[in-house]
XYZ file of C-alpha atoms in Angstrom:
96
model
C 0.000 0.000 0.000
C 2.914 2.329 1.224
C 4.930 1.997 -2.083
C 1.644 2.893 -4.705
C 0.332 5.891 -2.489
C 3.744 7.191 -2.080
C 4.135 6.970 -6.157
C 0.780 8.393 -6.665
C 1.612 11.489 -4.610
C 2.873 14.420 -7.299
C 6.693 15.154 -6.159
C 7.068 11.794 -4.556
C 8.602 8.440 -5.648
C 9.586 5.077 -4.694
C 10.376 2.118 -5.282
C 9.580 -1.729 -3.492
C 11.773 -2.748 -0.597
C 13.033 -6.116 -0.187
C 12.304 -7.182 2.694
C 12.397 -3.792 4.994
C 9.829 -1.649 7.416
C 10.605 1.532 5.072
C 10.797 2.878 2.514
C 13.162 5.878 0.660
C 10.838 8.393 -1.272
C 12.258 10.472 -3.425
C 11.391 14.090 -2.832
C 13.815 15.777 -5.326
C 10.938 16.959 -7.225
C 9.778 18.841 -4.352
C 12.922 21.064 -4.485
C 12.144 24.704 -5.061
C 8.763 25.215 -3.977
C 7.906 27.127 -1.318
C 6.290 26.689 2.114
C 5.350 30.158 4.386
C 8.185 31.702 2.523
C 10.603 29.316 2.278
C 12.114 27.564 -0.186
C 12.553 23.608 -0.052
C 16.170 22.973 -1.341
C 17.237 19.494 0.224
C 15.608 16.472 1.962
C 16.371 18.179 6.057
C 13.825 21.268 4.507
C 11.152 18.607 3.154
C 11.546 16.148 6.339
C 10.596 19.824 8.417
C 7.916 20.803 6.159
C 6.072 17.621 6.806
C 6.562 17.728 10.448
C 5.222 20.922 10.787
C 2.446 21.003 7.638
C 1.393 17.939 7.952
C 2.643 16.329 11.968
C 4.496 13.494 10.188
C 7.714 12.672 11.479
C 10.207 11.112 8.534
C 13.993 10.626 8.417
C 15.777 12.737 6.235
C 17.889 10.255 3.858
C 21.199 12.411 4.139
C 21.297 10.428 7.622
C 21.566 7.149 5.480
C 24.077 8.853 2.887
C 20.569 8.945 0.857
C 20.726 12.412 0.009
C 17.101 13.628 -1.905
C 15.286 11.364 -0.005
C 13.138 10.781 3.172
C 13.022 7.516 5.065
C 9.394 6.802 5.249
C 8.391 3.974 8.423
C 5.198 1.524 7.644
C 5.354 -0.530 10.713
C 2.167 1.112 12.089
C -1.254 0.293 11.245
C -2.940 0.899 8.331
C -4.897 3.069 9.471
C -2.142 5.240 10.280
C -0.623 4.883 7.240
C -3.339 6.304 5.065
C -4.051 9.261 7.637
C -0.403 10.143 7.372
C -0.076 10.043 3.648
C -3.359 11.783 3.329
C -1.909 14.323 5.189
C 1.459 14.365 3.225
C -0.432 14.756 -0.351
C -2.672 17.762 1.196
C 0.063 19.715 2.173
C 2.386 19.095 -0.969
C -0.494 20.265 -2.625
C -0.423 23.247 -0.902
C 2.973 24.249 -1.600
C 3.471 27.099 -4.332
């Protein structure tokens, strides 16, 4: 579920891990918009932006040596899941 609502989300990607409880989204395409003034240029400004936007806490992937990407967790309940990506598409649709 995690991997096609992260890849249906404009400015997100991913792809299908083997075997993990995460995932690495791509959020490169999210670089240069704007949020209450302030531009998004790396994955620590998008990994902010959804904490405080949306309240969803993700890793930024420069902590991995994955550098344009966020470290997405889906060992939580469905539920949760959905509510958190729900939240994640509203406010990257938000962003100018």
């Amino acid at each position: 579920y995690m991997v096609n609502r992260i890849n249906s989300i404009e400015g997100l990607s991913c792809i299908e891990p083997k075997g993990a409880f995460y995932v690495f989204a791509n959020v490169k395409d999210l670089y240069g918009r704007t949020y209450n003034g302030k531009k998004l240029e790396n994955d620590k400004d998008i990994a902010n932006f959804f904490l405080q936007a949306a309240h969803v806490a993700v890793v930024p992937g420069i902590a991995f040596a994955y550098e344009g990407y966020v470290r997405f967790v889906f060992a939580k309940s469905l539920e949760a899941i959905e509510e958190g990506l729900n939240r994640i598409e509203e406010v990257i649709n938000s962003l100018e």
